[in-house]
PDB file of C-alpha atoms and ligand atoms in Angstrom:
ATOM      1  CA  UNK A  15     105.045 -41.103  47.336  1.00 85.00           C
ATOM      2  CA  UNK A  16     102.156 -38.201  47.153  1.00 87.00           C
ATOM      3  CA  UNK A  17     102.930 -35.239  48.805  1.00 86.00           C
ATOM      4  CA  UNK A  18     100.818 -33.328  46.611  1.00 86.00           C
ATOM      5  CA  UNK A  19      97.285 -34.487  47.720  1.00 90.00           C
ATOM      6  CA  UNK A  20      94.459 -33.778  45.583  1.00 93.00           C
ATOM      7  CA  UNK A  21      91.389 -32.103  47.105  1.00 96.00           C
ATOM      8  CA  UNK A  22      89.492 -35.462  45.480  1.00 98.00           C
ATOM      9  CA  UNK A  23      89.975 -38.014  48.106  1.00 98.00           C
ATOM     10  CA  UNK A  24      91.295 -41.333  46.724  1.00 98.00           C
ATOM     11  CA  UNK A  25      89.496 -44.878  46.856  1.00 98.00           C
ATOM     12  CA  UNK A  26      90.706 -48.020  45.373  1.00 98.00           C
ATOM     13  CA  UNK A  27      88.468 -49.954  43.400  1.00 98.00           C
ATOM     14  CA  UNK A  28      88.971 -53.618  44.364  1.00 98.00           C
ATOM     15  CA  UNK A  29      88.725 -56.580  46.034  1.00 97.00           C
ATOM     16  CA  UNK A  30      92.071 -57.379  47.290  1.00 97.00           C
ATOM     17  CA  UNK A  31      93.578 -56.303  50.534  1.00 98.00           C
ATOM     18  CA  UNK A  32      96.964 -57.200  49.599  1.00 98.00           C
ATOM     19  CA  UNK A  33      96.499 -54.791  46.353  1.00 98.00           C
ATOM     20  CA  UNK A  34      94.973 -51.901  48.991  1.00 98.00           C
ATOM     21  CA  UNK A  35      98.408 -52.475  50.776  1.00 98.00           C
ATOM     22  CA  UNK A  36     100.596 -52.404  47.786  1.00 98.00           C
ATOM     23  CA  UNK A  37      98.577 -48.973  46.734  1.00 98.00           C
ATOM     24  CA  UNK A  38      98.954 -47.793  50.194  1.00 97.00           C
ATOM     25  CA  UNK A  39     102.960 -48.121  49.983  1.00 97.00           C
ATOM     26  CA  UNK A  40     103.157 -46.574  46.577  1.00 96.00           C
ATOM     27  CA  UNK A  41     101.063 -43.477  47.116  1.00 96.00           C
ATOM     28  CA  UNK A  42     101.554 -42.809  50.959  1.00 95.00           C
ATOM     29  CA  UNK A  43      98.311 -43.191  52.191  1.00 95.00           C
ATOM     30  CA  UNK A  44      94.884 -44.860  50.844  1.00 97.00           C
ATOM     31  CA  UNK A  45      91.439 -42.801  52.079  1.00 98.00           C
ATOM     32  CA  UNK A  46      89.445 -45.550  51.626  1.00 98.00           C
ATOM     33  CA  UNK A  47      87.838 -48.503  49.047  1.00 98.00           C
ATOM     34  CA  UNK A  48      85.204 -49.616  47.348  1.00 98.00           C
ATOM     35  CA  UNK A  49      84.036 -53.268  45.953  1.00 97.00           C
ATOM     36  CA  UNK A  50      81.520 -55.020  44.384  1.00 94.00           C
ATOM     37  CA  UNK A  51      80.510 -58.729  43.638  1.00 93.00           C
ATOM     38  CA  UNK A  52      82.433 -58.333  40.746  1.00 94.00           C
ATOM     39  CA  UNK A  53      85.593 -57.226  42.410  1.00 95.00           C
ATOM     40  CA  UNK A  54      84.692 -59.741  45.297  1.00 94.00           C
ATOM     41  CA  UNK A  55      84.620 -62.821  42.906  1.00 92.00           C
ATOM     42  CA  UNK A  56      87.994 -62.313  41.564  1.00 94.00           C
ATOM     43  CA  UNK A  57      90.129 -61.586  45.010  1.00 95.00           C
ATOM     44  CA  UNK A  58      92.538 -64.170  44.067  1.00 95.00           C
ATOM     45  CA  UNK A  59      92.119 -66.476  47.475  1.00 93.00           C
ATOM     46  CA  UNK A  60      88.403 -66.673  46.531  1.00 93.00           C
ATOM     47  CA  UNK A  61      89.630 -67.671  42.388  1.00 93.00           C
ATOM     48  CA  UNK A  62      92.387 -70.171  43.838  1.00 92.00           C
ATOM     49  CA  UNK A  63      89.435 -71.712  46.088  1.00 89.00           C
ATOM     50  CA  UNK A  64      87.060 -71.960  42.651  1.00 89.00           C
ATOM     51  CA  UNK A  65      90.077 -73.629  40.118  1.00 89.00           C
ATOM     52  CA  UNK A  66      90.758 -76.172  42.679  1.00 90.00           C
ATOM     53  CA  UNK A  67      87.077 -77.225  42.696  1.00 88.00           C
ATOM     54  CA  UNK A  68      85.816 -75.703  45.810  1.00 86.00           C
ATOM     55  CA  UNK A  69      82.940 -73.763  45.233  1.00 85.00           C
ATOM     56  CA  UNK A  70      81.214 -71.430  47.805  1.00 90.00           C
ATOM     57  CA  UNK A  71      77.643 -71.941  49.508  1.00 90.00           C
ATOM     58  CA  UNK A  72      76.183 -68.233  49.598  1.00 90.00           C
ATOM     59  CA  UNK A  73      77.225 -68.047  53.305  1.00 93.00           C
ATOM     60  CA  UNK A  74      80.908 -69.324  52.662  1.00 90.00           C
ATOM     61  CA  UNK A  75      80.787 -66.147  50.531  1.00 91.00           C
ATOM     62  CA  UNK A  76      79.349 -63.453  52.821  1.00 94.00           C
ATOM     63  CA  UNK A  77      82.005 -64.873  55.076  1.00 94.00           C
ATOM     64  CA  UNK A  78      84.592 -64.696  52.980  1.00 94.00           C
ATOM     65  CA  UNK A  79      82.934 -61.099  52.031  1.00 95.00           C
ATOM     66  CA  UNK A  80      83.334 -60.422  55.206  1.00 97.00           C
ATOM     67  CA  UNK A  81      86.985 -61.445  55.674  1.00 97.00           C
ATOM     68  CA  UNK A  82      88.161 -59.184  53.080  1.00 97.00           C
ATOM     69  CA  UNK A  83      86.351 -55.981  54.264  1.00 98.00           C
ATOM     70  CA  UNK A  84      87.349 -56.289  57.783  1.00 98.00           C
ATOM     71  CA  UNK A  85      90.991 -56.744  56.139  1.00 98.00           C
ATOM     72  CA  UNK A  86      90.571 -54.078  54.533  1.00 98.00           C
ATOM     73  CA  UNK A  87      89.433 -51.727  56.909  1.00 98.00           C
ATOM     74  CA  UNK A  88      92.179 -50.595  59.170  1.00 98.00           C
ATOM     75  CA  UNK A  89      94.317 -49.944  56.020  1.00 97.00           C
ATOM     76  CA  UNK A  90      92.538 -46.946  54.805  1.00 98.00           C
ATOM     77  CA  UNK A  91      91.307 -43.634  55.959  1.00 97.00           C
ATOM     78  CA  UNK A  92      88.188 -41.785  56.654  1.00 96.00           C
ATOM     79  CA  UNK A  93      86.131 -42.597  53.419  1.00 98.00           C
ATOM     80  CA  UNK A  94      85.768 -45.849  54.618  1.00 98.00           C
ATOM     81  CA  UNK A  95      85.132 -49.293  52.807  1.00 98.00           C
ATOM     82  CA  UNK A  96      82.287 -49.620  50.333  1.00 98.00           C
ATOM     83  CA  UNK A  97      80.013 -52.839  50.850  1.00 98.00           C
ATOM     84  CA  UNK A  98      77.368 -53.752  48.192  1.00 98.00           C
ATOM     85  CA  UNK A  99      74.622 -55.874  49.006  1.00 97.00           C
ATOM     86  CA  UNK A 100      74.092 -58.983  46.942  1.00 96.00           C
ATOM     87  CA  UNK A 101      70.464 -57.704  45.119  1.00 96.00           C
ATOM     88  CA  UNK A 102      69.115 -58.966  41.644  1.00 96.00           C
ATOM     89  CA  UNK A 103      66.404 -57.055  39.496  1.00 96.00           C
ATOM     90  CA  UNK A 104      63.623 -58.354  42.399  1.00 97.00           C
ATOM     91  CA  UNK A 105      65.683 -58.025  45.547  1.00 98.00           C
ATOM     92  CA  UNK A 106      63.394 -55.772  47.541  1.00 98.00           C
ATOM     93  CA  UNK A 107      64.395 -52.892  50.070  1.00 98.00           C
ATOM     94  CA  UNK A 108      63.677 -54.413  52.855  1.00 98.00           C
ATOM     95  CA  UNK A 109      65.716 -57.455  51.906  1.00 98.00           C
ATOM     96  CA  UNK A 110      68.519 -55.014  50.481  1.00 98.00           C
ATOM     97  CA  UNK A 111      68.166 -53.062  53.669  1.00 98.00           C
ATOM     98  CA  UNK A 112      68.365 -56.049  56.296  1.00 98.00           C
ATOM     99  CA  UNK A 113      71.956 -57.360  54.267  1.00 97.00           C
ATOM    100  CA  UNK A 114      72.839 -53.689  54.552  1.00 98.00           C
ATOM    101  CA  UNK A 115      72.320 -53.282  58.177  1.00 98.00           C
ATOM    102  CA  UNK A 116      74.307 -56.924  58.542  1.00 98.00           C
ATOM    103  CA  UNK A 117      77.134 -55.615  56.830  1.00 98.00           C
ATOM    104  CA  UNK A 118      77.548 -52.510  58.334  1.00 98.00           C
ATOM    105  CA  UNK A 119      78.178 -54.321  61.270  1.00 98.00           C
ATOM    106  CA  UNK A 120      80.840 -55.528  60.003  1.00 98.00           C
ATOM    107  CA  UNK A 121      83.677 -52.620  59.801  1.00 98.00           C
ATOM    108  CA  UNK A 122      83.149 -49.607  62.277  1.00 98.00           C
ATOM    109  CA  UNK A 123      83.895 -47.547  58.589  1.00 97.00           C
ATOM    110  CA  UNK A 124      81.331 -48.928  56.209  1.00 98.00           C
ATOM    111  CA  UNK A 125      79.238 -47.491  53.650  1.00 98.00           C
ATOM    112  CA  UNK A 126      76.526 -49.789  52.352  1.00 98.00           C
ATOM    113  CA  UNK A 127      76.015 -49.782  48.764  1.00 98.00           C
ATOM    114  CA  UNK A 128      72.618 -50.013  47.159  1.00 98.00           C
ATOM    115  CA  UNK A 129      71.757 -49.933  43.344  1.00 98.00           C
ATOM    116  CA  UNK A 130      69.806 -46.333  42.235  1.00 98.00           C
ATOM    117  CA  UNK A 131      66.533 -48.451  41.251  1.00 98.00           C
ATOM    118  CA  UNK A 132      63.556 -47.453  42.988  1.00 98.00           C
ATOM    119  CA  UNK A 133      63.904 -50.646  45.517  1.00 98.00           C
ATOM    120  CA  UNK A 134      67.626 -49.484  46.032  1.00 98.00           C
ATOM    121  CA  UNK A 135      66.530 -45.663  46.781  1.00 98.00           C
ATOM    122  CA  UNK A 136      64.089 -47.252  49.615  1.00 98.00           C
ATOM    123  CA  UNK A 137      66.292 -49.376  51.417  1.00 98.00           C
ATOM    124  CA  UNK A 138      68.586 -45.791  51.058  1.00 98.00           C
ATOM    125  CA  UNK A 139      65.732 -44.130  52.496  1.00 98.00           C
ATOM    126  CA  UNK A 140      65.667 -46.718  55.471  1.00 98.00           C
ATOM    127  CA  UNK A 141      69.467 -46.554  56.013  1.00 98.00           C
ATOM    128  CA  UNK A 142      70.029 -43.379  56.448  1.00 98.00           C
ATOM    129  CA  UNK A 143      66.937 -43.068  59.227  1.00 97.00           C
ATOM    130  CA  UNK A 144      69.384 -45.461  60.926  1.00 97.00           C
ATOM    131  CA  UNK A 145      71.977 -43.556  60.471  1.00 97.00           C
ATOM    132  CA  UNK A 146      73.398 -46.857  58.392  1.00 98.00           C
ATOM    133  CA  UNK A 147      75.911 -45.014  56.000  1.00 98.00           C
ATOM    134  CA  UNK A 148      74.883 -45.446  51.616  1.00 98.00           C
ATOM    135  CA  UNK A 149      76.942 -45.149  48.802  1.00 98.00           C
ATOM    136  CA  UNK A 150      74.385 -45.380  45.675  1.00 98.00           C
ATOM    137  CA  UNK A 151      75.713 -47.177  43.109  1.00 98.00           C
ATOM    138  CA  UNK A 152      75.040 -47.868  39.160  1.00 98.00           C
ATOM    139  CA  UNK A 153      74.554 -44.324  38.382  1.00 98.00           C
ATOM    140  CA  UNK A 154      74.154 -42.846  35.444  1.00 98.00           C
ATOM    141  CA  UNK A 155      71.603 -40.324  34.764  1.00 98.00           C
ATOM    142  CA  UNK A 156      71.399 -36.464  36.461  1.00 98.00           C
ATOM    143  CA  UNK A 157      68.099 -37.948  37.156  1.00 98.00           C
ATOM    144  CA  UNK A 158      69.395 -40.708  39.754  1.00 98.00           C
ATOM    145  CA  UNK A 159      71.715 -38.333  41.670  1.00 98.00           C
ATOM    146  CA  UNK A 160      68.704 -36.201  41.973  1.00 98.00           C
ATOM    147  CA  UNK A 161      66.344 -38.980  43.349  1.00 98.00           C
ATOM    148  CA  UNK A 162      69.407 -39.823  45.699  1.00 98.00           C
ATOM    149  CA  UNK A 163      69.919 -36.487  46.638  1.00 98.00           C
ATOM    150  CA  UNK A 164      65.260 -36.640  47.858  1.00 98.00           C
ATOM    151  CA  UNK A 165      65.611 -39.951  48.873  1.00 98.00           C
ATOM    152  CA  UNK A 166      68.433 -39.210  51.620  1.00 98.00           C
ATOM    153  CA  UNK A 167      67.740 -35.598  52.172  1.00 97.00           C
ATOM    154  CA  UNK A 168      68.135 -34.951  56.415  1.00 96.00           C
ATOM    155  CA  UNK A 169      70.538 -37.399  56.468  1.00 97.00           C
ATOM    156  CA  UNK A 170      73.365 -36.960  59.383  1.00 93.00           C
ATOM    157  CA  UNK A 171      76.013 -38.404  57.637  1.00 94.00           C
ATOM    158  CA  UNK A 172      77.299 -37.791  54.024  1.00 97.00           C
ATOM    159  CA  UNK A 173      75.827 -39.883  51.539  1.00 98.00           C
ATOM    160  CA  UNK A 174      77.892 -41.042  48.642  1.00 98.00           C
ATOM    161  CA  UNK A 175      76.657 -41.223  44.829  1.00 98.00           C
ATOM    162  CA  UNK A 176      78.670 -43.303  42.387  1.00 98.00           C
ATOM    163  CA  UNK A 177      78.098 -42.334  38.855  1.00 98.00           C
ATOM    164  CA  UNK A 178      79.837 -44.848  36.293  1.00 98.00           C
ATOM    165  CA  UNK A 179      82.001 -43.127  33.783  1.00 98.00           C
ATOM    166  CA  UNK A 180      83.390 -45.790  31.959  1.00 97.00           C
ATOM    167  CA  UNK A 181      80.624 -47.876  31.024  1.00 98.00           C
ATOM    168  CA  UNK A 182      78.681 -44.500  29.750  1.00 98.00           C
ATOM    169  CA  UNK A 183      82.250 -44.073  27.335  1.00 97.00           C
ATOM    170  CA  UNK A 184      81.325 -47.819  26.505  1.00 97.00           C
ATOM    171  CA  UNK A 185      78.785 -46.865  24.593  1.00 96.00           C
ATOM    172  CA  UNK A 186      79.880 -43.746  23.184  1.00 97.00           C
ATOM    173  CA  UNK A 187      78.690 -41.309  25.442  1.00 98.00           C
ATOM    174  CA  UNK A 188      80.687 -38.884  27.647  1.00 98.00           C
ATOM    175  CA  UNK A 189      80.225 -40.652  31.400  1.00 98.00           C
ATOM    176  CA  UNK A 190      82.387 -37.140  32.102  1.00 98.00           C
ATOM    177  CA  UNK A 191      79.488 -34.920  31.311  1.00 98.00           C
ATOM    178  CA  UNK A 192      77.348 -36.511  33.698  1.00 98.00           C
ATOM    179  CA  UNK A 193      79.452 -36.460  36.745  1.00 98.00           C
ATOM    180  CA  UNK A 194      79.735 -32.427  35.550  1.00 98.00           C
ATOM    181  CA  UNK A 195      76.061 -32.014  35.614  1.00 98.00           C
ATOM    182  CA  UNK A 196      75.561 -33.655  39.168  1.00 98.00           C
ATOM    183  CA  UNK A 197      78.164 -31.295  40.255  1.00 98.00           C
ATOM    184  CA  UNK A 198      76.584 -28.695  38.708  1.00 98.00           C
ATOM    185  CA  UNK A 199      72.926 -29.998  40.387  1.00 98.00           C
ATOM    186  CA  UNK A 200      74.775 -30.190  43.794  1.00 98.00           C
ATOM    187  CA  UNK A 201      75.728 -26.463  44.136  1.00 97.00           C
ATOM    188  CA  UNK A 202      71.596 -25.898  44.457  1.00 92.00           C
ATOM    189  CA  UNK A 203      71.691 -28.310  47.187  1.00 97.00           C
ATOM    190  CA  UNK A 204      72.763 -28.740  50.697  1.00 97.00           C
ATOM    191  CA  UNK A 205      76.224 -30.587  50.371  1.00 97.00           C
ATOM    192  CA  UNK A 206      75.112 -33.798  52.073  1.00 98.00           C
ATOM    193  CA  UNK A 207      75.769 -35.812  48.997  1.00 98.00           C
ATOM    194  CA  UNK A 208      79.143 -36.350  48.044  1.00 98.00           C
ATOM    195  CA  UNK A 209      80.458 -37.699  44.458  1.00 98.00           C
ATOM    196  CA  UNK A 210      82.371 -40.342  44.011  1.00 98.00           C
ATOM    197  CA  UNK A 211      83.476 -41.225  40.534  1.00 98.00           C
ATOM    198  CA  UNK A 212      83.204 -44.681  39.754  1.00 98.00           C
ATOM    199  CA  UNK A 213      84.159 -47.092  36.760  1.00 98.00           C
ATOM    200  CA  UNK A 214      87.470 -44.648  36.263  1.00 98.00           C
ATOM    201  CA  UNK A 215      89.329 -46.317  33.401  1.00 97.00           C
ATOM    202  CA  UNK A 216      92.185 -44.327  32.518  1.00 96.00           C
ATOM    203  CA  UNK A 217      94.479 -40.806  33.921  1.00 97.00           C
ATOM    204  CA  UNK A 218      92.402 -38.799  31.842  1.00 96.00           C
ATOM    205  CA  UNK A 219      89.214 -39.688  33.610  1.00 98.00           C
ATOM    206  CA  UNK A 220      91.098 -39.732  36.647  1.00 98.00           C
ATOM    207  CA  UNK A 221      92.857 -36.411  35.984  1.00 97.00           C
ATOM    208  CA  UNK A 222      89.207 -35.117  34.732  1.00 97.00           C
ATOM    209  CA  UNK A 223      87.651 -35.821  38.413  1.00 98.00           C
ATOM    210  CA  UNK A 224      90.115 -34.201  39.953  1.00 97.00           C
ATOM    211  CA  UNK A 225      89.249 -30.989  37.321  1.00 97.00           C
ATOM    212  CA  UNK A 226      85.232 -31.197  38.586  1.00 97.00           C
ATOM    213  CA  UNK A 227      86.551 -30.977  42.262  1.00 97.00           C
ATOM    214  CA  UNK A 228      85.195 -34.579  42.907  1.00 98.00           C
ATOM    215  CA  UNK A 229      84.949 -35.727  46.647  1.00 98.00           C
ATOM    216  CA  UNK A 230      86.026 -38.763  45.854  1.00 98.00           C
ATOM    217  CA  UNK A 231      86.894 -41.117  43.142  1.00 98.00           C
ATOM    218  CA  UNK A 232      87.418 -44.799  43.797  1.00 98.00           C
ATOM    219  CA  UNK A 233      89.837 -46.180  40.854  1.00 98.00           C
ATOM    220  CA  UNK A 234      91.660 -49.196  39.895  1.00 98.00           C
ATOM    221  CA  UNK A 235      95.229 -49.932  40.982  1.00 98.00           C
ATOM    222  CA  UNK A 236      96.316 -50.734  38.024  1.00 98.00           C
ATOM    223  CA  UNK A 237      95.307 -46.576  37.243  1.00 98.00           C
ATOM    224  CA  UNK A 238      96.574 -45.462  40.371  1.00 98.00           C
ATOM    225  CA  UNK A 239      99.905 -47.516  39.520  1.00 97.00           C
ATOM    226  CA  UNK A 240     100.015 -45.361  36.400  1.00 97.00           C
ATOM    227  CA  UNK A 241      99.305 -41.694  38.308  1.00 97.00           C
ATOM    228  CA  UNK A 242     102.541 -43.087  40.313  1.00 96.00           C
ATOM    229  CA  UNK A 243     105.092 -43.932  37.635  1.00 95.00           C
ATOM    230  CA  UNK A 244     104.211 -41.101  35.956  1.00 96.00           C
ATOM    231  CA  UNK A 245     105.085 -38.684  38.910  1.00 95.00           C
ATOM    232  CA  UNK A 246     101.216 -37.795  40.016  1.00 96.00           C
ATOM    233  CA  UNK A 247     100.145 -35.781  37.567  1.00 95.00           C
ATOM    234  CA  UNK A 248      97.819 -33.406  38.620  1.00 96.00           C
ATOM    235  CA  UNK A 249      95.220 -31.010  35.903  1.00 95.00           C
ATOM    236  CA  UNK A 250      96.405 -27.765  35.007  1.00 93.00           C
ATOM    237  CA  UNK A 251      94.413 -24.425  35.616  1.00 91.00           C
ATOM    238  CA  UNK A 252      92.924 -24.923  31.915  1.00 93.00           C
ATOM    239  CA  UNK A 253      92.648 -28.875  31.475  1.00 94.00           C
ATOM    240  CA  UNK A 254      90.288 -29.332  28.853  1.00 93.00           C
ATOM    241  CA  UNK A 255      89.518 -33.132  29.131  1.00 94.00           C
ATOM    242  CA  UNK A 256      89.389 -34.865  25.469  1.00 92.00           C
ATOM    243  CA  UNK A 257      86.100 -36.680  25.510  1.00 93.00           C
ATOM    244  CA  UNK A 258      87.451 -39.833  23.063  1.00 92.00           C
ATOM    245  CA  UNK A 259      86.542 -43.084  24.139  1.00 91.00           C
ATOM    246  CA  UNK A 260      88.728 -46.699  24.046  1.00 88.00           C
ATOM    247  CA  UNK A 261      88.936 -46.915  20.196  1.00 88.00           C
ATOM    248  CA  UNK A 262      90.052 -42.899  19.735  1.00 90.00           C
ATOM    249  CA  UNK A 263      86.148 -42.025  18.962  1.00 94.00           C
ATOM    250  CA  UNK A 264      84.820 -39.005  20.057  1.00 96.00           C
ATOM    251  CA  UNK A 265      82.125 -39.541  23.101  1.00 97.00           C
ATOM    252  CA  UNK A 266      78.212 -38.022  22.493  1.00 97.00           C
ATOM    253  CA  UNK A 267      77.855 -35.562  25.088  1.00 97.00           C
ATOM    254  CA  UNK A 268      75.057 -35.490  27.911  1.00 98.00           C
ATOM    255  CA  UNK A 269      73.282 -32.236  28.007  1.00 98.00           C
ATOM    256  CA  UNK A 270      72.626 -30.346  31.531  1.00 98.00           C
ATOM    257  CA  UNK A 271      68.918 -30.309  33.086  1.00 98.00           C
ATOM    258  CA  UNK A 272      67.557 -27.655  35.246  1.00 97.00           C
ATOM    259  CA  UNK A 273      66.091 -30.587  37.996  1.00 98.00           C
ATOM    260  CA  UNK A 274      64.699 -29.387  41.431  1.00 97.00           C
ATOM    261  CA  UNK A 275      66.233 -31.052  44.303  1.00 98.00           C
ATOM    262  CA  UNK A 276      63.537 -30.468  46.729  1.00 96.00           C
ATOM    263  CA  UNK A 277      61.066 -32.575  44.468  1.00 97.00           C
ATOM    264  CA  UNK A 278      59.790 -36.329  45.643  1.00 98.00           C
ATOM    265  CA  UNK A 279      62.289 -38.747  44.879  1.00 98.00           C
ATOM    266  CA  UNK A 280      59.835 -40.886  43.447  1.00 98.00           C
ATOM    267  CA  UNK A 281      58.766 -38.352  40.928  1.00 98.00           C
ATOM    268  CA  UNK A 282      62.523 -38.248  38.922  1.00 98.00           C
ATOM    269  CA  UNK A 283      62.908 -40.829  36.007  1.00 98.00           C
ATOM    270  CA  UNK A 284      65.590 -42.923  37.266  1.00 98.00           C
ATOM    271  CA  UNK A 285      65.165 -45.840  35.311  1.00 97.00           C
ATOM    272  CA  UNK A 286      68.546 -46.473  33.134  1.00 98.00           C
ATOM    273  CA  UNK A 287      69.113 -49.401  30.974  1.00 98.00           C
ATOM    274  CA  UNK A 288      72.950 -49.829  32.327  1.00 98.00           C
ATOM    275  CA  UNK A 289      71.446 -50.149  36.281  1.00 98.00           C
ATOM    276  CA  UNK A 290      69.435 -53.011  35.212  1.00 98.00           C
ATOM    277  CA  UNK A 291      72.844 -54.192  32.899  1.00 98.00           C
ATOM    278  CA  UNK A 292      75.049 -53.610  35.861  1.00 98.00           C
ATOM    279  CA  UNK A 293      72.843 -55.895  38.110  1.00 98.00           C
ATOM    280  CA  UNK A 294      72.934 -58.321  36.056  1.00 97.00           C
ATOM    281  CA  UNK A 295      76.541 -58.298  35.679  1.00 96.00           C
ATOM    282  CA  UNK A 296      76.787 -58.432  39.606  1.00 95.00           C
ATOM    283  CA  UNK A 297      74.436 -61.372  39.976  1.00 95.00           C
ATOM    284  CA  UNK A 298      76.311 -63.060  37.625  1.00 94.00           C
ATOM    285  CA  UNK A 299      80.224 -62.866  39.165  1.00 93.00           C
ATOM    286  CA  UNK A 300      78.364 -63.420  42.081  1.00 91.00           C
ATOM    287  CA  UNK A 301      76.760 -66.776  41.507  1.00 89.00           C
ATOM    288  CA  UNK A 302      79.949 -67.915  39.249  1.00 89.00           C
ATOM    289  CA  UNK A 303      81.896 -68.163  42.544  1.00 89.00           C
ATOM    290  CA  UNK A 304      78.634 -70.364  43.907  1.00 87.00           C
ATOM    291  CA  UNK A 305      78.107 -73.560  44.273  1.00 74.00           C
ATOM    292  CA  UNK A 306      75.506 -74.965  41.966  1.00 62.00           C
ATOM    293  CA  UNK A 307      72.924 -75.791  44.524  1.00 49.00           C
ATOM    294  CA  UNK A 308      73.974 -72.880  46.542  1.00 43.00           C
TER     295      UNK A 308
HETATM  296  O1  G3P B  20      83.610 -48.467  40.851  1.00 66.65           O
HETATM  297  C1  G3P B  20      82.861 -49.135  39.915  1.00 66.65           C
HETATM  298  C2  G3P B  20      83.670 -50.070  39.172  1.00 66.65           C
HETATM  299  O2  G3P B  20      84.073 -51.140  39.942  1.00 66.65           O
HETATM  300  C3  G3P B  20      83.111 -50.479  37.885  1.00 66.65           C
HETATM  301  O3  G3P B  20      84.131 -50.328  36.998  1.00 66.65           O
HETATM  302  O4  G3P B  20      85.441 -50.758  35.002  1.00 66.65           O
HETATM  303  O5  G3P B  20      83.711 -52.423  35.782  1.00 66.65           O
HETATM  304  O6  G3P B  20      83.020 -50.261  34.797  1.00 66.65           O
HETATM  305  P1  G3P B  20      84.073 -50.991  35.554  1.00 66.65           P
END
């Protein structure tokens, strides 16, 4: 069990409420979850329904979708449950932002998640006006934390931003640095955006988020698992974190830039080749749960 709790407030990363309760058991207490249509397409009911031939229409899977947040919610605590709309490289805000309000009707503890594209930073901007809760997801640029921090500026409740650290280290840059620099950003600001680290892939990353003081970090079990059996672990007063990626290669680091947060959101360059990847990558685990015609 923790009895130690990290300032950092801990999220699994999944799509499993059985594996949320299993976590729950292990550490004491779970503050909340995120998923994805990645995570969603392999909760294992939803994989046993696919091998034995049955294939979803896209409203068997919001249902299902559904099923497994509302599961989920009364497990955790006061970070709530992450809920990503289902949005490909033309979904537009106002399509994002009508599934958005849907599902936040769903659990009284959501937080709607929304891609930082410019579309996705819209529907953020419409959310929040309706005091629908965000979590901006696909991060990875200084540049999109700044255009979420605009975009949801005046917002009453916090607003979560997600940057991605293991898919930057996936191509041999230090995902690290950039959750550093939009902490370093953030002290300029007003505190109404919260980060979450996202795509946590090892202690080290975990144990680094911790370091930057983190609101939140949403990892996988199988991580969390690890933090356990090795006694919870927490960074020393002068953890240096060794930037080395998968294959023991030392990660490019991401330079700091001086950014003003009370700019337009639409005037920071928030375009980033791994949004438009992850999207793709969503779409597709989504549709391979679909049914052809679906
Ligand atoms: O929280 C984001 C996460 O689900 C993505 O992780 O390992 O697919 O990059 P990963």
């Amino acid at each position: 069990m923790l009895t130690n709790r990290p300032k950092t407030k801990i999220l699994v990363d999944g799509g499993d409420p059985d594996e949320t309760l299993r976590v729950k058991k292990l550490l004491g207490l779970v503050d909340g979850q995120t998923t994805n249509p990645s995570l969603i397409a392999k909760n294992p009911e939803i994989q046993q329904r696919i091998a034995s031939g049955h294939s979803l229409t896209s409203q068997e899977e919001k249902d299902e979708y559904r099923k497994i947040v509302q599961a989920i919610s009364p497990i955790v605590g006061d970070a709530g449950v992450s809920i990503e709309v289902f949005a490909d490289l033309d979904t537009t805000a106002e399509e994002m932002f009508s599934q958005g309000e849907e599902m936040f009707a769903w659990i009284p503890n959501a937080y709607i998640k929304y891609p930082c594209t410019h579309e996705g930073l819209r529907a953020a901007e419409m959310s929040v006006r309706q005091r629908v809760r965000v979590n901006m997801t696909l991060c990875f640029s200084q540049e999109q934390a700044g255009a979420v921090y605009a975009a949801t500026k005046g917002s009453k409740e916090p607003v979560y931003v997600s940057p991605f650290v293991g898919r930057l280290d996936d191509r041999g840059e230090d995902g690290i640095d950039v959750v550093k620099n939009i902490k370093t950003m953030y002290r300029n600001g007003d505190g109404h955006v919260h980060v979450l680290g996202a795509s946590i892939r090892h202690l080290d990353h975990l144990l680094s988020s911790f370091a930057l003081d983190v609101e939140l970090a949403t990892v996988p079990a199988k991580v969390l698992e690890k933090w356990a059996t090795s006694k919870f672990p927490m960074p020393a007063k002068d953890f240096t974190y060794k930037a080395v990626g998968a294959n023991g290669q030392v990660l490019k680091p991401i330079p700091y830039k001086e950014l003003d947060l009370n700019r337009p959101w639409q005037s920071f360059d928030i375009r980033h080749e791994l949004t438009s990847k992850g999207i793709q990558k969503f779409v597709a685990d989504y549709r391979s749960t679909l049914k052809r015609s679906a």
